[in-house]
């Protein structure tokens, strides 16, 4: 029998607010243990929560990006369970009235080759809600240490419908989610830093069957590769179980990345009774249509829509748009350069082939951020203009680019100072051509016997003698005239 | 120098201080001496700090001498229920689980009083986590009613009411979730006010039931209650449920607002549970207002008998959640028998909580648990809406309601300790007011044949404390029960 | 809801509440709680169709603050009342991922 997997995800993303969700204590990754707390974070007797408006705004923005419905009223509920990393032993979350409902995330599946765009489809969302994070446990020997720095930081939990069917789709979903959230400046979504965490609900069913199979909740998917490997393994495990006549148990399993397997954590019988009820310490949130629409109006153009526009407007290939469009800063940079000199293809190539390569090796640890690059959009516009107007050759342009990257000087000045202008003085080039003909009798003979390609060897000699500055078109004309 | 400073009102003492007839140091010394003498019998306090308050009183005297008096309460001793956080000071909530806990921060109410120059004198006893009506649920000691030491002072803020009645402080703060200020005020013969929900910040008040808790003052006179409320009321950014509006001048409105008022008498509050002796005093009080030209209107609160179930289902549910944080992990008692984290929770909580707290946590956990939530919790919240509507309808016809505060005068220590339900029923006249979020005040309105005080409860419209205090003051001026003191 | 005396699964609820009870306590508490619950069944008799539940005394909305950082506790305040601490952190017996 053929089986089909059905996958839904619950993705937690840490919002990049300056302070926590219910108190104005700052948060910073990697701070000394327990230095980012107060009475509210620690859940001391008498402490009370006060909402962070920015977290609400950010959540509305996320909802609008993914076409969610933003209900007029959302509220806060307490979710109860005891755990040492959770100071109050309840988490303030949203139960039946979340800030975003429904929605969809556009994903791009892998293409048949790297430079070919894959199929796009929508993955349906159930909801997005806002909640507070817990602290961090470190296990040493037979003890655990608790650091409450992270406790109370805002998380959005994005819950999808059971709408994915394999690890490729899951990967594409997380990639798209991350791209959009980075795009809107909501979060850095760094899984290593715990800024994005993913649980998966996985079931399998015979192909063609409509009813969902028994679902397993998979936890501890702490990296992108963990998600893909964990999901693939679990699908395989479930199919093999069914094929060998076993039943799938409804349970929670964890991905053991080292062992490459999933391990049972608890069964349904031990499921939690969270005792949700509305938090009496917090007032509900009312989001007016006007407010919602004003946030929508500020929303940036989204990457997949931008890519479509770049195809149309600039006639750029997928290999270029797929690099530039997912990065808002980079695509803004590109468009600024193009607005100064309308040579989109040339500018895009400078960015993809020169700029990104140089940035990737320039940083002291990791790549240099675009904002710190000495090459600004006006530099690329000027550079494109110099090439376009045949002032320099495209080969020289690379040399000029490297100089801009190092010094931030204007390309015109670099060309001037280094005397890099193309030579269009025909009499000087004629002399170099004549010399080259004299020094390459073999190539000349071949050309004359009808082998047109042989002229390139002679051209190369001329170019070399001119230190790259002779205009290739003029060389061609003169050589053909002399050899005629 | 006048003797028995400790039995004077803050207003009187303020005048004496202003006229330099007494000093704040003398005043606090008089309170300290009084406390030393009678505290072994009353046991109202869980902690006091002589040295610190004498220094604070000196500073107050210096301010007055320099003409920089901070408020009418500058130099006045104030006791606080040991459930309000004060930096560097114990916060036990009368529970073993917080026995050694020192608060690293200060509640808004205490901060405002201290900023007003009040001398924060001592931490008063209470029912553990404010759960109870007699202070018998304190893990540390029973407090005795100053009028009859064999009787309970009322609760849960019974330490505060007893301290004021016995002259161990001039003013005290309490908290009121279902009557915990008004009932002990009535039983100890002092004035106690539960403000409108949200008028006084709850920041720093260890929560029992967040949607019902309010902090309020105890004093010998309505005027003292008014001047204390003046200081602690008003918006606080650290409490999201705190009311954002300007606070009227309460003392001034007492002087200006002389009625007559239209006063309602809810018939459901005069049923069979009401002690006949208590009933007589309440009826006399109603008569007094009538004779003074107030219109008395019988009103109905048809859902009154649903208040106790709605209250216990709501309050215990919220309590089970609020008290989850006392777990033996970060700052509370940790059982030495615990071998793993789960053990820490269940053993520390078993050792740290008393019976009534355990009972309420278990009841509240049950009320919220899967399968019962809609039938109990949600339904109780709907009944709350009905109770609120009853009051709204009554207040369309009247300015305030007159009722007994408690169905009986103070009962004997131990009398109801074995039957939690009968104890719950003693809150029958006070809890609806918390469910509806309304302000309520209890003032002394007489003494039984056993010389036990009886309290009159006046219930006001939301945020109508100014009027409520005026109505109470009007009665008090004609019935100065505060001049009578327990003989100890 | 029926009006007969209510039953309560005391083991389950006490476990949820993380309070260890002795057998004697279980008997005592379940008796008392069943009385209280039975008394509370009164609320099932009133008609609440179309009535909004009241979870706040007054219906305010949107009580919030701008995202501006403020001061934090000193680590000493965090550990002031800690039953056990080491390396500026709270120490508990090793917890296994549940
Ligand atoms: Mg979840
Ligand atoms: Zn979550």
PDB file of N, CA and C in Angstrom, chain C residues 20-62:
ATOM      1  N   UNK C  20       0.890  17.014  47.830  1.00  0.00           N
ATOM      2  CA  UNK C  20       0.851  15.634  48.307  1.00  0.00           C
ATOM      3  C   UNK C  20      -0.108  15.555  49.491  1.00  0.00           C
ATOM      4  N   UNK C  21      -1.052  14.626  49.431  1.00  0.00           N
ATOM      5  CA  UNK C  21      -2.008  14.479  50.529  1.00  0.00           C
ATOM      6  C   UNK C  21      -1.857  13.096  51.158  1.00  0.00           C
ATOM      7  N   UNK C  22      -1.983  13.064  52.472  1.00  0.00           N
ATOM      8  CA  UNK C  22      -2.011  11.762  53.154  1.00  0.00           C
ATOM      9  C   UNK C  22      -3.387  11.129  52.909  1.00  0.00           C
ATOM     10  N   UNK C  23      -3.515   9.842  53.197  1.00  0.00           N
ATOM     11  CA  UNK C  23      -4.806   9.180  52.996  1.00  0.00           C
ATOM     12  C   UNK C  23      -5.885   9.839  53.849  1.00  0.00           C
ATOM     13  N   UNK C  24      -5.516  10.184  55.088  1.00  0.00           N
ATOM     14  CA  UNK C  24      -6.495  10.819  55.979  1.00  0.00           C
ATOM     15  C   UNK C  24      -6.942  12.162  55.405  1.00  0.00           C
ATOM     16  N   UNK C  25      -5.983  12.918  54.878  1.00  0.00           N
ATOM     17  CA  UNK C  25      -6.330  14.213  54.277  1.00  0.00           C
ATOM     18  C   UNK C  25      -7.248  14.031  53.077  1.00  0.00           C
ATOM     19  N   UNK C  26      -6.969  12.998  52.297  1.00  0.00           N
ATOM     20  CA  UNK C  26      -7.810  12.751  51.115  1.00  0.00           C
ATOM     21  C   UNK C  26      -9.259  12.530  51.529  1.00  0.00           C
ATOM     22  N   UNK C  27      -9.440  11.745  52.560  1.00  0.00           N
ATOM     23  CA  UNK C  27     -10.798  11.456  53.036  1.00  0.00           C
ATOM     24  C   UNK C  27     -11.440  12.740  53.545  1.00  0.00           C
ATOM     25  N   UNK C  28     -10.697  13.475  54.382  1.00  0.00           N
ATOM     26  CA  UNK C  28     -11.236  14.691  54.981  1.00  0.00           C
ATOM     27  C   UNK C  28     -11.577  15.723  53.897  1.00  0.00           C
ATOM     28  N   UNK C  29     -10.604  15.989  53.035  1.00  0.00           N
ATOM     29  CA  UNK C  29     -10.818  17.033  52.034  1.00  0.00           C
ATOM     30  C   UNK C  29     -11.907  16.658  51.044  1.00  0.00           C
ATOM     31  N   UNK C  30     -11.916  15.408  50.596  1.00  0.00           N
ATOM     32  CA  UNK C  30     -12.928  15.094  49.580  1.00  0.00           C
ATOM     33  C   UNK C  30     -14.321  15.232  50.172  1.00  0.00           C
ATOM     34  N   UNK C  31     -14.493  14.862  51.424  1.00  0.00           N
ATOM     35  CA  UNK C  31     -15.790  15.056  52.086  1.00  0.00           C
ATOM     36  C   UNK C  31     -16.172  16.532  52.117  1.00  0.00           C
ATOM     37  N   UNK C  32     -15.253  17.337  52.595  1.00  0.00           N
ATOM     38  CA  UNK C  32     -15.544  18.771  52.709  1.00  0.00           C
ATOM     39  C   UNK C  32     -15.787  19.404  51.333  1.00  0.00           C
ATOM     40  N   UNK C  33     -14.947  19.030  50.377  1.00  0.00           N
ATOM     41  CA  UNK C  33     -15.079  19.640  49.052  1.00  0.00           C
ATOM     42  C   UNK C  33     -16.369  19.200  48.375  1.00  0.00           C
ATOM     43  N   UNK C  34     -16.738  17.959  48.590  1.00  0.00           N
ATOM     44  CA  UNK C  34     -17.995  17.492  47.998  1.00  0.00           C
ATOM     45  C   UNK C  34     -19.187  18.259  48.570  1.00  0.00           C
ATOM     46  N   UNK C  35     -19.134  18.558  49.878  1.00  0.00           N
ATOM     47  CA  UNK C  35     -20.185  19.402  50.470  1.00  0.00           C
ATOM     48  C   UNK C  35     -20.236  20.773  49.806  1.00  0.00           C
ATOM     49  N   UNK C  36     -19.064  21.369  49.632  1.00  0.00           N
ATOM     50  CA  UNK C  36     -19.009  22.723  49.065  1.00  0.00           C
ATOM     51  C   UNK C  36     -19.502  22.708  47.619  1.00  0.00           C
ATOM     52  N   UNK C  37     -19.008  21.722  46.865  1.00  0.00           N
ATOM     53  CA  UNK C  37     -19.421  21.627  45.459  1.00  0.00           C
ATOM     54  C   UNK C  37     -20.929  21.399  45.356  1.00  0.00           C
ATOM     55  N   UNK C  38     -21.421  20.548  46.198  1.00  0.00           N
ATOM     56  CA  UNK C  38     -22.865  20.290  46.180  1.00  0.00           C
ATOM     57  C   UNK C  38     -23.628  21.588  46.460  1.00  0.00           C
ATOM     58  N   UNK C  39     -23.145  22.345  47.439  1.00  0.00           N
ATOM     59  CA  UNK C  39     -23.756  23.646  47.732  1.00  0.00           C
ATOM     60  C   UNK C  39     -23.672  24.571  46.506  1.00  0.00           C
ATOM     61  N   UNK C  40     -22.543  24.525  45.826  1.00  0.00           N
ATOM     62  CA  UNK C  40     -22.317  25.412  44.670  1.00  0.00           C
ATOM     63  C   UNK C  40     -23.164  25.032  43.456  1.00  0.00           C
ATOM     64  N   UNK C  41     -23.697  23.814  43.454  1.00  0.00           N
ATOM     65  CA  UNK C  41     -24.543  23.390  42.332  1.00  0.00           C
ATOM     66  C   UNK C  41     -25.739  24.313  42.125  1.00  0.00           C
ATOM     67  N   UNK C  42     -26.051  25.090  43.164  1.00  0.00           N
ATOM     68  CA  UNK C  42     -27.097  26.113  43.050  1.00  0.00           C
ATOM     69  C   UNK C  42     -26.994  26.914  41.752  1.00  0.00           C
ATOM     70  N   UNK C  43     -25.780  27.229  41.351  1.00  0.00           N
ATOM     71  CA  UNK C  43     -25.652  28.104  40.188  1.00  0.00           C
ATOM     72  C   UNK C  43     -26.105  27.432  38.906  1.00  0.00           C
ATOM     73  N   UNK C  44     -26.267  26.097  38.940  1.00  0.00           N
ATOM     74  CA  UNK C  44     -26.690  25.442  37.702  1.00  0.00           C
ATOM     75  C   UNK C  44     -28.187  25.616  37.478  1.00  0.00           C
ATOM     76  N   UNK C  45     -28.879  26.107  38.520  1.00  0.00           N
ATOM     77  CA  UNK C  45     -30.339  26.221  38.381  1.00  0.00           C
ATOM     78  C   UNK C  45     -30.773  27.526  37.727  1.00  0.00           C
ATOM     79  N   UNK C  46     -29.903  28.512  37.700  1.00  0.00           N
ATOM     80  CA  UNK C  46     -30.296  29.804  37.141  1.00  0.00           C
ATOM     81  C   UNK C  46     -30.053  29.811  35.625  1.00  0.00           C
ATOM     82  N   UNK C  47     -30.917  30.490  34.916  1.00  0.00           N
ATOM     83  CA  UNK C  47     -30.782  30.564  33.467  1.00  0.00           C
ATOM     84  C   UNK C  47     -29.742  31.632  33.088  1.00  0.00           C
ATOM     85  N   UNK C  48     -28.682  31.208  32.417  1.00  0.00           N
ATOM     86  CA  UNK C  48     -27.646  32.176  32.032  1.00  0.00           C
ATOM     87  C   UNK C  48     -27.513  32.270  30.509  1.00  0.00           C
ATOM     88  N   UNK C  49     -28.565  31.858  29.792  1.00  0.00           N
ATOM     89  CA  UNK C  49     -28.515  31.927  28.325  1.00  0.00           C
ATOM     90  C   UNK C  49     -28.263  33.365  27.880  1.00  0.00           C
ATOM     91  N   UNK C  50     -27.307  33.521  27.005  1.00  0.00           N
ATOM     92  CA  UNK C  50     -27.041  34.844  26.444  1.00  0.00           C
ATOM     93  C   UNK C  50     -26.353  35.801  27.398  1.00  0.00           C
ATOM     94  N   UNK C  51     -25.962  35.322  28.579  1.00  0.00           N
ATOM     95  CA  UNK C  51     -25.272  36.198  29.530  1.00  0.00           C
ATOM     96  C   UNK C  51     -23.759  36.106  29.302  1.00  0.00           C
ATOM     97  N   UNK C  52     -23.117  37.260  29.175  1.00  0.00           N
ATOM     98  CA  UNK C  52     -21.660  37.292  28.990  1.00  0.00           C
ATOM     99  C   UNK C  52     -20.981  36.971  30.325  1.00  0.00           C
ATOM    100  N   UNK C  53     -19.967  36.101  30.309  1.00  0.00           N
ATOM    101  CA  UNK C  53     -19.225  35.883  31.549  1.00  0.00           C
ATOM    102  C   UNK C  53     -18.412  37.129  31.913  1.00  0.00           C
ATOM    103  N   UNK C  54     -18.297  37.420  33.192  1.00  0.00           N
ATOM    104  CA  UNK C  54     -17.602  38.629  33.641  1.00  0.00           C
ATOM    105  C   UNK C  54     -16.270  38.213  34.237  1.00  0.00           C
ATOM    106  N   UNK C  55     -15.186  38.426  33.489  1.00  0.00           N
ATOM    107  CA  UNK C  55     -13.903  38.041  34.065  1.00  0.00           C
ATOM    108  C   UNK C  55     -13.121  39.253  34.570  1.00  0.00           C
ATOM    109  N   UNK C  56     -13.618  40.441  34.302  1.00  0.00           N
ATOM    110  CA  UNK C  56     -13.023  41.653  34.869  1.00  0.00           C
ATOM    111  C   UNK C  56     -14.146  42.500  35.442  1.00  0.00           C
ATOM    112  N   UNK C  57     -13.831  43.227  36.509  1.00  0.00           N
ATOM    113  CA  UNK C  57     -14.859  44.057  37.117  1.00  0.00           C
ATOM    114  C   UNK C  57     -15.302  45.174  36.180  1.00  0.00           C
ATOM    115  N   UNK C  58     -14.338  45.749  35.469  1.00  0.00           N
ATOM    116  CA  UNK C  58     -14.679  46.862  34.576  1.00  0.00           C
ATOM    117  C   UNK C  58     -14.025  46.627  33.232  1.00  0.00           C
ATOM    118  N   UNK C  59     -14.768  46.813  32.159  1.00  0.00           N
ATOM    119  CA  UNK C  59     -14.260  46.452  30.835  1.00  0.00           C
ATOM    120  C   UNK C  59     -13.353  47.520  30.213  1.00  0.00           C
ATOM    121  N   UNK C  60     -12.130  47.611  30.709  1.00  0.00           N
ATOM    122  CA  UNK C  60     -11.150  48.463  30.026  1.00  0.00           C
ATOM    123  C   UNK C  60     -10.499  47.635  28.924  1.00  0.00           C
ATOM    124  N   UNK C  61      -9.927  48.321  27.953  1.00  0.00           N
ATOM    125  CA  UNK C  61      -9.155  47.636  26.923  1.00  0.00           C
ATOM    126  C   UNK C  61      -7.798  48.329  26.779  1.00  0.00           C
ATOM    127  N   UNK C  62      -6.879  47.613  26.172  1.00  0.00           N
ATOM    128  CA  UNK C  62      -5.634  48.225  25.704  1.00  0.00           C
ATOM    129  C   UNK C  62      -4.868  48.980  26.784  1.00  0.00           C
TER     130      UNK C  62
END
